[in-house]
């Protein structure tokens, strides 16, 4: 069927939005419009002069699948309302729609969304995928075998995402001031056998402490890879406990990866540049002599890379 733009409501419980404490349609629209790749979808709809894929909604207009498309249509309407060449009204005033009856159960809708966004054409962020898998397992009581068959995802991947989301929930239950974005630490830790065993054993409180006390610099893959490498080296773990992952991994590289003194200097330079604070940067901006040295360094490095 086709529905007018006014028929639809954004789903405030959409996995992209539900953690953001959004109360209004306008807030939801603004949040979706902030997404990094939304401009690509906007341009594709403009070029196609309408939607290629229909929107899925409930009979009351609440969108099940297509929140981003609806926001793009609204933005296109705002921008090109007076231009029939770009905005042919017959294409944009009536939106192709599948109406999902109210007697369709939530589990069926969740499986549909998982096929679209966990293993389908427009994947959600890893966190949203994990929560959806957790929901299928814990709230809909599906086995991993069932979820695997529905989604075509390996059982190992399902276990990884479910475990990481469960561990993140435990962390947030204990520290309510923390963010769900901490999920990435747990997902990446799962991939490293020594870290996973540490967390599943008696190390969970220590792992929480490291997260809470900012012993990591990034949010996942890089930090966990580096921690896994230094994990069984007490001297490096002492540095990590005291000064964080960046300094500990720097010492690991010096000790185990780089033998030549000249490249140890390169490592020191990289470490120095990575640890510049905002105050350091402000001071550099004021010092034309140091700025000229940095520009020369950049030029020399680019020249060397060009020769290589």
mmCIF file of N, CA, C and O in Angstrom, residues 38-48 72 76 80:
data_model
loop_
_atom_site.group_PDB
_atom_site.id
_atom_site.type_symbol
_atom_site.label_atom_id
_atom_site.label_comp_id
_atom_site.label_asym_id
_atom_site.label_seq_id
_atom_site.Cartn_x
_atom_site.Cartn_y
_atom_site.Cartn_z
ATOM 1 N N UNK A 38 24.171 8.946 6.929
ATOM 2 C CA UNK A 38 22.800 9.292 6.546
ATOM 3 C C UNK A 38 22.779 10.122 5.260
ATOM 4 O O UNK A 38 21.844 10.033 4.462
ATOM 5 N N UNK A 39 23.838 10.901 5.022
ATOM 6 C CA UNK A 39 23.903 11.708 3.802
ATOM 7 C C UNK A 39 23.914 10.857 2.542
ATOM 8 O O UNK A 39 23.357 11.249 1.507
ATOM 9 N N UNK A 40 24.545 9.683 2.609
ATOM 10 C CA UNK A 40 24.570 8.780 1.449
ATOM 11 C C UNK A 40 23.168 8.301 1.111
ATOM 12 O O UNK A 40 22.787 8.232 -0.064
ATOM 13 N N UNK A 41 22.399 7.967 2.144
ATOM 14 C CA UNK A 41 21.017 7.530 1.918
ATOM 15 C C UNK A 41 20.184 8.674 1.358
ATOM 16 O O UNK A 41 19.395 8.492 0.426
ATOM 17 N N UNK A 42 20.358 9.868 1.909
ATOM 18 C CA UNK A 42 19.658 11.069 1.426
ATOM 19 C C UNK A 42 19.907 11.256 -0.072
ATOM 20 O O UNK A 42 18.971 11.417 -0.866
ATOM 21 N N UNK A 43 21.184 11.208 -0.477
ATOM 22 C CA UNK A 43 21.539 11.413 -1.890
ATOM 23 C C UNK A 43 20.984 10.307 -2.784
ATOM 24 O O UNK A 43 20.539 10.569 -3.906
ATOM 25 N N UNK A 44 20.984 9.071 -2.282
ATOM 26 C CA UNK A 44 20.472 7.947 -3.079
ATOM 27 C C UNK A 44 18.980 8.109 -3.342
ATOM 28 O O UNK A 44 18.493 7.837 -4.444
ATOM 29 N N UNK A 45 18.249 8.572 -2.334
ATOM 30 C CA UNK A 45 16.802 8.768 -2.502
ATOM 31 C C UNK A 45 16.526 9.916 -3.471
ATOM 32 O O UNK A 45 15.630 9.835 -4.317
ATOM 33 N N UNK A 46 17.322 10.986 -3.371
ATOM 34 C CA UNK A 46 17.168 12.118 -4.304
ATOM 35 C C UNK A 46 17.405 11.644 -5.735
ATOM 36 O O UNK A 46 16.629 11.945 -6.657
ATOM 37 N N UNK A 47 18.511 10.887 -5.933
ATOM 38 C CA UNK A 47 18.849 10.420 -7.286
ATOM 39 C C UNK A 47 17.780 9.484 -7.838
ATOM 40 O O UNK A 47 17.463 9.516 -9.027
ATOM 41 N N UNK A 48 17.208 8.662 -6.971
ATOM 42 C CA UNK A 48 16.183 7.702 -7.411
ATOM 43 C C UNK A 48 14.802 8.346 -7.535
ATOM 44 O O UNK A 48 13.871 7.721 -8.026
ATOM 45 N N UNK A 72 15.029 10.937 6.002
ATOM 46 C CA UNK A 72 15.573 11.472 4.746
ATOM 47 C C UNK A 72 14.477 12.090 3.878
ATOM 48 O O UNK A 72 14.668 13.166 3.291
ATOM 49 N N UNK A 76 14.449 15.862 2.599
ATOM 50 C CA UNK A 76 14.367 16.163 1.161
ATOM 51 C C UNK A 76 13.190 17.102 0.903
ATOM 52 O O UNK A 76 13.292 18.061 0.133
ATOM 53 N N UNK A 80 13.858 20.574 -0.946
ATOM 54 C CA UNK A 80 13.518 20.672 -2.372
ATOM 55 C C UNK A 80 12.021 20.805 -2.630
ATOM 56 O O UNK A 80 11.546 20.509 -3.730
#
